[in-house]
PDB file of C-alpha atoms in Angstrom:
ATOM      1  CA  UNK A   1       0.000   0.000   0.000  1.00  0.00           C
ATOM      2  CA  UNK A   2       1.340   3.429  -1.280  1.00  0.00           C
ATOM      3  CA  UNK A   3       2.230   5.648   1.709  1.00  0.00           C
ATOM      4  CA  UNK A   4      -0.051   8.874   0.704  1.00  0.00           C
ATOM      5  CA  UNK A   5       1.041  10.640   4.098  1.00  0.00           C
ATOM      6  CA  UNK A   6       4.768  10.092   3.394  1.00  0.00           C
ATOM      7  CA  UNK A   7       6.376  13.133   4.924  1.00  0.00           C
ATOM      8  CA  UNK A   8       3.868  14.050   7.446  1.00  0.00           C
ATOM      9  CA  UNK A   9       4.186  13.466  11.025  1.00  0.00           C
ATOM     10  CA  UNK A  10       1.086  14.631  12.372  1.00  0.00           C
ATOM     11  CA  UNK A  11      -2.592  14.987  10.996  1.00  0.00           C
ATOM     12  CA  UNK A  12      -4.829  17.601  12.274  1.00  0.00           C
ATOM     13  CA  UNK A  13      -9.015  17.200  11.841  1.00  0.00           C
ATOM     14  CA  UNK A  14     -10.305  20.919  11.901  1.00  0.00           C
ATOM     15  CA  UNK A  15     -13.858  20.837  13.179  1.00  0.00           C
ATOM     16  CA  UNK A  16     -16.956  18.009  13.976  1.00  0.00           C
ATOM     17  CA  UNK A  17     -17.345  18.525   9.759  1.00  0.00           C
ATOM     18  CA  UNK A  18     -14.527  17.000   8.919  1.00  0.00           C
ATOM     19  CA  UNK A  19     -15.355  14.179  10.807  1.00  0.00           C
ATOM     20  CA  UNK A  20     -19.341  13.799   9.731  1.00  0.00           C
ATOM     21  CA  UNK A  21     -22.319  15.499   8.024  1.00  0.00           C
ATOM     22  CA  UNK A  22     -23.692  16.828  11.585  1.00  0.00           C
ATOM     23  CA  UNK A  23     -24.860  20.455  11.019  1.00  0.00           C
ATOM     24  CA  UNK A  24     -28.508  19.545  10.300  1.00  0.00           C
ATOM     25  CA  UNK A  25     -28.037  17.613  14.237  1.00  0.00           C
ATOM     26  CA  UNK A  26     -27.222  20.685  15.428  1.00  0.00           C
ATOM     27  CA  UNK A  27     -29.474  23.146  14.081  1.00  0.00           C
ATOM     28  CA  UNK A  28     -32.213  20.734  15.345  1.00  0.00           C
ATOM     29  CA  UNK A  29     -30.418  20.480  18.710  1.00  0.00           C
ATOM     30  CA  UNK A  30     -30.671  24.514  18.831  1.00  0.00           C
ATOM     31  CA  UNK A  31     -34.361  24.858  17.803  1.00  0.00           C
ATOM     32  CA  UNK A  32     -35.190  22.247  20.539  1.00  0.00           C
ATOM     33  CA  UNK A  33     -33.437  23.989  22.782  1.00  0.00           C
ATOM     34  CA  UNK A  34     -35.486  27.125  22.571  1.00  0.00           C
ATOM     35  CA  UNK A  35     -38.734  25.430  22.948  1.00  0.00           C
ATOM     36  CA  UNK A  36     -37.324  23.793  26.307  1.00  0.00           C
ATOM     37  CA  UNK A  37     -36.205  27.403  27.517  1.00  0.00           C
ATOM     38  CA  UNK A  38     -40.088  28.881  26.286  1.00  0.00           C
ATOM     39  CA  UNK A  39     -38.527  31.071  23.474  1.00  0.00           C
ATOM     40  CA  UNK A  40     -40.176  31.629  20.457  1.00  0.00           C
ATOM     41  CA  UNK A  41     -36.894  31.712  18.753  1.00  0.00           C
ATOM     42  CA  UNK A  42     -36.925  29.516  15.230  1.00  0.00           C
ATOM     43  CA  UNK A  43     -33.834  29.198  12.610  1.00  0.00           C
ATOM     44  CA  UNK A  44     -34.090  28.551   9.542  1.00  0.00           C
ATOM     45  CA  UNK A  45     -30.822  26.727   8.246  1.00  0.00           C
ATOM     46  CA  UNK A  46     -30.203  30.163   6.321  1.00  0.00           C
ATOM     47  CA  UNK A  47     -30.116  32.055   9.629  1.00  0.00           C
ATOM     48  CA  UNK A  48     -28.275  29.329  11.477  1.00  0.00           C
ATOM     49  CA  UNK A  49     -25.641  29.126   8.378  1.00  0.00           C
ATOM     50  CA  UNK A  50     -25.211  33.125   8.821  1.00  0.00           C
ATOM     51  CA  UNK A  51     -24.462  32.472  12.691  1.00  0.00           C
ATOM     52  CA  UNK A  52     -21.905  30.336  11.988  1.00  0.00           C
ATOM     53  CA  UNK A  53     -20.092  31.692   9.293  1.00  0.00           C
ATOM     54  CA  UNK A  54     -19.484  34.894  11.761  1.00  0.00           C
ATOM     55  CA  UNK A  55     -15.949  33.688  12.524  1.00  0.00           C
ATOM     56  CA  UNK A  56     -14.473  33.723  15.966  1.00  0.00           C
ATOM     57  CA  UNK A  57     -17.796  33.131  17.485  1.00  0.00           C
ATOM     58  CA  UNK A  58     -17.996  31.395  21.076  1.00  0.00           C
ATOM     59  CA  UNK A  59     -21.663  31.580  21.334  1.00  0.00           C
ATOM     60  CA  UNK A  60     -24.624  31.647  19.111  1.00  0.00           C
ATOM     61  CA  UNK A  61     -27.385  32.300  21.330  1.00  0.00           C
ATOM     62  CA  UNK A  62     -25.948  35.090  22.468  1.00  0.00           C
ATOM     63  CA  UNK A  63     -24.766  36.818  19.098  1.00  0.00           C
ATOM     64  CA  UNK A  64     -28.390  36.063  18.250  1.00  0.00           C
ATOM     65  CA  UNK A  65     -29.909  37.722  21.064  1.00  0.00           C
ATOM     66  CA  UNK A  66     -27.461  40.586  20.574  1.00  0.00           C
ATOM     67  CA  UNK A  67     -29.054  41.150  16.815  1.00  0.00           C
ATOM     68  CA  UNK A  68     -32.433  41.444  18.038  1.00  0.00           C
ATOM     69  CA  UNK A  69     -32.046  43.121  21.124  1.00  0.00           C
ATOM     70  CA  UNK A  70     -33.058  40.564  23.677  1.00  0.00           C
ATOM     71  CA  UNK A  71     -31.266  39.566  26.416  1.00  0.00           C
ATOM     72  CA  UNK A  72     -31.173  35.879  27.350  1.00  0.00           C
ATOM     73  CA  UNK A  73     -28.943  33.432  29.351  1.00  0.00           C
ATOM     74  CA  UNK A  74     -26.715  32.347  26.419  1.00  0.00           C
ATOM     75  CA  UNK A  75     -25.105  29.788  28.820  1.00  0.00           C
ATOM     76  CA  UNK A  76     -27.788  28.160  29.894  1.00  0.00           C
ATOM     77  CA  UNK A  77     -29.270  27.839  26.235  1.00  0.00           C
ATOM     78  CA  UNK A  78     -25.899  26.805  25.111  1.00  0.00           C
ATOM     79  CA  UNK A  79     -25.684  23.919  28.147  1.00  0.00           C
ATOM     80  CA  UNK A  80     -29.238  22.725  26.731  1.00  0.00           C
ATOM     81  CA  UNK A  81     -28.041  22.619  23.125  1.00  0.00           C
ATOM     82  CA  UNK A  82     -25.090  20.683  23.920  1.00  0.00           C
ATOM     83  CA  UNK A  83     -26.918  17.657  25.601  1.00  0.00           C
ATOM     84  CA  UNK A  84     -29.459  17.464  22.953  1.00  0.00           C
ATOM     85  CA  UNK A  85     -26.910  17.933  20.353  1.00  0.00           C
ATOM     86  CA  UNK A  86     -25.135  15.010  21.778  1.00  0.00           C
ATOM     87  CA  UNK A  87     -27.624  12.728  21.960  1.00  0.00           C
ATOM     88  CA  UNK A  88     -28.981  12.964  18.590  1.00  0.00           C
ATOM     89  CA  UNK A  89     -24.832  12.599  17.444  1.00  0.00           C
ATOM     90  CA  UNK A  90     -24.924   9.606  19.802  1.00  0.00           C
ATOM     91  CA  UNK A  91     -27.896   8.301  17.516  1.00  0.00           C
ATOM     92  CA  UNK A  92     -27.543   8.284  14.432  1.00  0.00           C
ATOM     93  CA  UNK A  93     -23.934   9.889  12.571  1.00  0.00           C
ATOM     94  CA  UNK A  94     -21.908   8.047  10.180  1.00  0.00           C
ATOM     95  CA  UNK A  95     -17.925   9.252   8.639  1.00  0.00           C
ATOM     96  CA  UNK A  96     -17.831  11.317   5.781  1.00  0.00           C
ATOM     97  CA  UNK A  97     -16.567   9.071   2.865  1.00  0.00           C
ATOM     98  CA  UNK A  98     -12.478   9.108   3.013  1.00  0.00           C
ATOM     99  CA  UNK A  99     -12.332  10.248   6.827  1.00  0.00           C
ATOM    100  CA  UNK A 100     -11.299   5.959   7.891  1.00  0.00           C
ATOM    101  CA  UNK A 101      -8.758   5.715   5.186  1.00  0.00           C
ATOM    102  CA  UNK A 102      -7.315   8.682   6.129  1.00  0.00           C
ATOM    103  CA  UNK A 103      -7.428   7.563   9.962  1.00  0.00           C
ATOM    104  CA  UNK A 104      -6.182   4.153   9.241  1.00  0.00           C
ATOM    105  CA  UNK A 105      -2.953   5.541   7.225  1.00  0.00           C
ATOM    106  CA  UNK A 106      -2.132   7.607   9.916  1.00  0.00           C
ATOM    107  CA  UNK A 107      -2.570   5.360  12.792  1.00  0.00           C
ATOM    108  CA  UNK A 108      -0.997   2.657  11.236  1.00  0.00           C
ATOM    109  CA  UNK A 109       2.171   4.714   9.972  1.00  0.00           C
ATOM    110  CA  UNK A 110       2.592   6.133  13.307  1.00  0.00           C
ATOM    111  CA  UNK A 111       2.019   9.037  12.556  1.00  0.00           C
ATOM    112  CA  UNK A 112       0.382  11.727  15.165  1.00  0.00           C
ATOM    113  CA  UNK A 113      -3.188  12.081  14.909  1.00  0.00           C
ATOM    114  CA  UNK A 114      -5.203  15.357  16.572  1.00  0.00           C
ATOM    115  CA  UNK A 115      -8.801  16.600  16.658  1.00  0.00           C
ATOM    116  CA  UNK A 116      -9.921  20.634  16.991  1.00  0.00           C
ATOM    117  CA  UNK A 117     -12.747  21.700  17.237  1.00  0.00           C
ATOM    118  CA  UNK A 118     -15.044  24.510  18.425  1.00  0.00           C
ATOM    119  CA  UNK A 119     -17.621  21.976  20.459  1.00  0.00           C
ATOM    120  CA  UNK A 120     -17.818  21.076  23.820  1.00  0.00           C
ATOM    121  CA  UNK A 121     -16.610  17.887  25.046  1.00  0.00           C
ATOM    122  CA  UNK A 122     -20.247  16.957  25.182  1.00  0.00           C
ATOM    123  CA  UNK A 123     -20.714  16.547  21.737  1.00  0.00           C
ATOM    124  CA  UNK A 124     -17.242  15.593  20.628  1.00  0.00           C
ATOM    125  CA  UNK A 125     -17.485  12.681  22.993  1.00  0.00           C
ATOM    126  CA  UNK A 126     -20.923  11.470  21.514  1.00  0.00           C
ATOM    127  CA  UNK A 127     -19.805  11.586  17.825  1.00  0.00           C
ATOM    128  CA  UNK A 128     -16.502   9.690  18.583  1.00  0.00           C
ATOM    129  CA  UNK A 129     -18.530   7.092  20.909  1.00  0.00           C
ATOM    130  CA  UNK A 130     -20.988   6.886  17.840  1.00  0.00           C
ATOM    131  CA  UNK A 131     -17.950   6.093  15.284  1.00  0.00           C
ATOM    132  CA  UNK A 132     -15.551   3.831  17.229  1.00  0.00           C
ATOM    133  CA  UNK A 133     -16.524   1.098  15.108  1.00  0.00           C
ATOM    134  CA  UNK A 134     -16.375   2.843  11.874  1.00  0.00           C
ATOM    135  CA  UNK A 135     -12.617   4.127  12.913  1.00  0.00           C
ATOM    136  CA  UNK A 136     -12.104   0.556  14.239  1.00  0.00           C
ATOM    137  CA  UNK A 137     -10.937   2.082  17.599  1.00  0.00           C
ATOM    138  CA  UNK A 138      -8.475   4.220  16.300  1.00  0.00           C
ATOM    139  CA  UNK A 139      -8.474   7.415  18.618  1.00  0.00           C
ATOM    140  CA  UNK A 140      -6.612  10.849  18.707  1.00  0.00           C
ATOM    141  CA  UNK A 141      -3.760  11.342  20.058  1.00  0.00           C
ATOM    142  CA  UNK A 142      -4.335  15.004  21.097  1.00  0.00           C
ATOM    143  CA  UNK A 143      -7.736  17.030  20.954  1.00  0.00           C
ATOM    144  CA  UNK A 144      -8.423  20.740  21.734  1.00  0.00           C
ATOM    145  CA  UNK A 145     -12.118  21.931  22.549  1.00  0.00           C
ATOM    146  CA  UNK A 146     -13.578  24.985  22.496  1.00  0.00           C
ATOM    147  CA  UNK A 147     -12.994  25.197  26.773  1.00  0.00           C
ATOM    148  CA  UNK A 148      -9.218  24.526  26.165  1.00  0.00           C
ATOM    149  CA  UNK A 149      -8.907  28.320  24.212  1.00  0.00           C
ATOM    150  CA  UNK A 150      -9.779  31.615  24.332  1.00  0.00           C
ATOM    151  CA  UNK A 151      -9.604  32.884  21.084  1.00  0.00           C
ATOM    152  CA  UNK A 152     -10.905  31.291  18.206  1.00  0.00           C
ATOM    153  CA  UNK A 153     -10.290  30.183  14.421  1.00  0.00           C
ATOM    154  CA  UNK A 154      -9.297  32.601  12.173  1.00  0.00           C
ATOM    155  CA  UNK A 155      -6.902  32.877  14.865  1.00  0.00           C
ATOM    156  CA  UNK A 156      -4.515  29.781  15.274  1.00  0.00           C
ATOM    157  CA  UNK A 157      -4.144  29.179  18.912  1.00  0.00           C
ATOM    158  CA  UNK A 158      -6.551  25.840  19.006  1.00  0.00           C
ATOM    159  CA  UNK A 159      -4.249  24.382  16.443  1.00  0.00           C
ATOM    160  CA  UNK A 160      -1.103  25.680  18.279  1.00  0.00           C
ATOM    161  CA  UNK A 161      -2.289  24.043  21.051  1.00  0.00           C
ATOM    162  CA  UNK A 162      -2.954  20.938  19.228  1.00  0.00           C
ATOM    163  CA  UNK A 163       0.657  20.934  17.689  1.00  0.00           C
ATOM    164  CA  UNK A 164       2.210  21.118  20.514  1.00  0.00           C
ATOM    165  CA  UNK A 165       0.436  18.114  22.328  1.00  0.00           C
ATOM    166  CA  UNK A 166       1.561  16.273  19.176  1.00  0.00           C
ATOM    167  CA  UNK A 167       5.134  16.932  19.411  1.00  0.00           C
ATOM    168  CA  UNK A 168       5.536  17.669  16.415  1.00  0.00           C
ATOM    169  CA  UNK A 169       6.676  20.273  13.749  1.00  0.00           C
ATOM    170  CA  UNK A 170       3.916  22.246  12.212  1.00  0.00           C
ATOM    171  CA  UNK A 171       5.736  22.310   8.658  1.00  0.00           C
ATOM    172  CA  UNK A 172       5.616  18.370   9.085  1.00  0.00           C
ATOM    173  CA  UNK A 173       1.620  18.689   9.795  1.00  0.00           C
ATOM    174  CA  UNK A 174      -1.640  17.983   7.532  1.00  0.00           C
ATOM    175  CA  UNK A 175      -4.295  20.000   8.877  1.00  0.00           C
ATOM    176  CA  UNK A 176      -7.925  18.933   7.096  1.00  0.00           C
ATOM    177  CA  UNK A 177     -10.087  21.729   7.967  1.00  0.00           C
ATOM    178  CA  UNK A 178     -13.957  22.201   7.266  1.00  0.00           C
ATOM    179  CA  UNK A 179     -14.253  25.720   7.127  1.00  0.00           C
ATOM    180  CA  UNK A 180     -12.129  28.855   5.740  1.00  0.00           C
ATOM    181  CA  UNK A 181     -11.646  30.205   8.967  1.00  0.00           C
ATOM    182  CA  UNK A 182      -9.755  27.195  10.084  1.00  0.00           C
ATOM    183  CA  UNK A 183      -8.179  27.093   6.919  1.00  0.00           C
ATOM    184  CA  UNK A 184      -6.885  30.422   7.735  1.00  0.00           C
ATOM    185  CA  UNK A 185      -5.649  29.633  11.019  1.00  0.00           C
ATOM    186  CA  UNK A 186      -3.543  26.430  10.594  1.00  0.00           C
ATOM    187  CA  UNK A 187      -2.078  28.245   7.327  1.00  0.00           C
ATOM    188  CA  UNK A 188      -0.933  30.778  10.146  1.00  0.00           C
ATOM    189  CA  UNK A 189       0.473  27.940  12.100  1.00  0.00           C
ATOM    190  CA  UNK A 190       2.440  26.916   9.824  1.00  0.00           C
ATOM    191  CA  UNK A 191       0.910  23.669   8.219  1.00  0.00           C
ATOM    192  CA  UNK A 192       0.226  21.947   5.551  1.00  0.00           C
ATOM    193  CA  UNK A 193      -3.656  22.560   4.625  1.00  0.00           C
ATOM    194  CA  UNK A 194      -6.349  20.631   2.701  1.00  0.00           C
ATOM    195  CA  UNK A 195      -9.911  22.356   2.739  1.00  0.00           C
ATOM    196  CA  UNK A 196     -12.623  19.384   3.035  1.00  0.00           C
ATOM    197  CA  UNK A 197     -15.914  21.887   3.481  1.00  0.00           C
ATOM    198  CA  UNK A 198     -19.033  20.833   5.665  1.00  0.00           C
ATOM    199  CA  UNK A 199     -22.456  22.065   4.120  1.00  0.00           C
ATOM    200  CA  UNK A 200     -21.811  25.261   5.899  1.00  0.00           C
ATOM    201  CA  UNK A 201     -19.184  26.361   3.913  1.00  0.00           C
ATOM    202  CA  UNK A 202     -19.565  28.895   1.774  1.00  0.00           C
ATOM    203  CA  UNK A 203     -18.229  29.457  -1.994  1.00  0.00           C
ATOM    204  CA  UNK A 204     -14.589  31.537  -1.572  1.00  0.00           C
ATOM    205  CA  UNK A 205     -14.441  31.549   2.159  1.00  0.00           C
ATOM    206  CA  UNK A 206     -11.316  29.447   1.740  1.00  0.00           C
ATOM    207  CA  UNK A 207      -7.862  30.992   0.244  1.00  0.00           C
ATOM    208  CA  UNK A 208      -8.062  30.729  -3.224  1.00  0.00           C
ATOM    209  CA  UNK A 209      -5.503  29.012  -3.932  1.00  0.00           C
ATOM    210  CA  UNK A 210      -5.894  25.951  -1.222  1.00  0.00           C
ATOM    211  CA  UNK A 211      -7.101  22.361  -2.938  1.00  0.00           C
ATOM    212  CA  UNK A 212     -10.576  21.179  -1.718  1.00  0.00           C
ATOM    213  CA  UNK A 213     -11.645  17.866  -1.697  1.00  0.00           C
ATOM    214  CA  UNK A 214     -15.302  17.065  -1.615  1.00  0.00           C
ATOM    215  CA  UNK A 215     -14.526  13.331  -1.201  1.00  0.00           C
ATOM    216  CA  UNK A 216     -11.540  12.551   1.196  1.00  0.00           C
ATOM    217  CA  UNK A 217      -9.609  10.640  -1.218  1.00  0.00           C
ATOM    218  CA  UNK A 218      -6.514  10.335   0.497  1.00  0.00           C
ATOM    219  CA  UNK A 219      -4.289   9.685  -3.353  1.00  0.00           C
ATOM    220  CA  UNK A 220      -5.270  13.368  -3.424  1.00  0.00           C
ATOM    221  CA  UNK A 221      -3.661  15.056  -0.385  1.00  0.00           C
ATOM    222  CA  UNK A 222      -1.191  17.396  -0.329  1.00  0.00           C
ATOM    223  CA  UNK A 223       2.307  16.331   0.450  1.00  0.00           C
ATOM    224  CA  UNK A 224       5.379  18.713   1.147  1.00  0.00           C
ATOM    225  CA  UNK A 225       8.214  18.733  -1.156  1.00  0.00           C
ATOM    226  CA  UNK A 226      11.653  18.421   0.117  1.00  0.00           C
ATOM    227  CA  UNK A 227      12.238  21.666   1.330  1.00  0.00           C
ATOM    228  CA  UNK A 228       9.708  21.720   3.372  1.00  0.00           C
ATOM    229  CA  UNK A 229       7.503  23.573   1.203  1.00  0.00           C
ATOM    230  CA  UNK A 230       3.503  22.365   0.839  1.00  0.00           C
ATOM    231  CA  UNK A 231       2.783  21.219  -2.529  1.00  0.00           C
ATOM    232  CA  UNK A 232      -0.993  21.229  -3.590  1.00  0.00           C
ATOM    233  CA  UNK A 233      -3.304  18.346  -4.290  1.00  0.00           C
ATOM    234  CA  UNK A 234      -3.834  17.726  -8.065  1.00  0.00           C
ATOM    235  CA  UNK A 235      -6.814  18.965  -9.327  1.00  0.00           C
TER     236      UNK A 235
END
């Protein structure tokens, strides 16, 4: 079997969409959340996409109740969102096609393997309890939550973190990221990047000139050169 990671000592999944399909879970997990707190609050999966896509964002109930004016406890309607979010993850979630042959390449060349994301434990706990089987029990070896930083993706210090807990060089690091704002941010750190976007993503939020892969075929990934230097998927 070709080595398609050759070069790499570390790879980095950038958010619960690299991982699975899960932002229809969570938009539902929201909206039930605001008929348990007696709000008459509703998104639609156009005003939940605009929440999201406000990058460095810690809370959406509360940038939500800041745009109309209202004043609600955005902790307490964020606690409620992330139980229900993780049980309908612990339900029903399967790997987006790509995601176990890119697991199984790392784990079995020893390679590093980290998970970022801007979730609570919570949820990131439900959807890797829901997949075990599909990643035949292959775990990471270092994962940053959204408790572990203060600031947020664009901004690289969740990756940072990440890196470090790997032990690892961040030139010698493939960072798969779902968004363009995490794109951004392990560019900034220093690795190698491959955009892999959710549903959510938007058309040119990531750097123009960074490969995307809409199927995680891992013949496709970027590999550095020998200088270091990130050379891009082909098209």
């Amino acid at each position: 079997m070709s080595d398609w990671l050759q070069g790499y000592d570390a790879v980095i999944f950038g958010g619960l969409g690299t991982l699975a399909d899960c932002a229809e879970l969570d938009l539902a997990a929201w909206n039930a959340a605001f008929r348990i707190h007696g709000l008459d609050w509703f998104w639609s999966w156009e005003t939940y996409a605009s929440l999201t896509n406000e990058v460095g964002r810690r809370h959406l109930a509360a940038a939500y109740a800041a745009l109309h004016g209202e004043d609600h406890r955005a902790d307490a309607l964020d606690a409620t969102h992330q139980k229900i979010f993780a049980a309908k993850l612990a339900q029903n979630i399967h790997l987006r096609s790509g995601v176990r042959d890119v697991l199984r390449a790392a784990a079995h060349g020893g390679r590093g393997l980290g998970f970022v994301s801007r979730s609570d434990l919570m949820p990131v706990r439900a959807l890797l309890g829901a997949t075990a089987r599909a990643r035949e029990g292959i775990s990471f070896d270092a994962v940053i939550l959204r408790g572990d930083v203060t600031r947020h993706a664009p901004h690289p210090e969740a990756i940072q973190s990440c890196i470090r807990a790997l032990e690892v060089p961040a030139n010698k690091v493939l960072a798969i990221v779902d968004r363009g704002a995490a794109a951004y941010a392990a560019l900034d750190a220093g690795c190698h990047v491959v955009g892999f976007p959710s549903r959510l993503a938007e058309e040119g939020e990531f750097p123009a000139d960074l490969p995307l892969l809409h199927v995680l075929d891992i013949t496709k990934l970027a590999r550095p050169s020998a200088d270091g230097q990130g050379q891009h998927a082909a098209e």
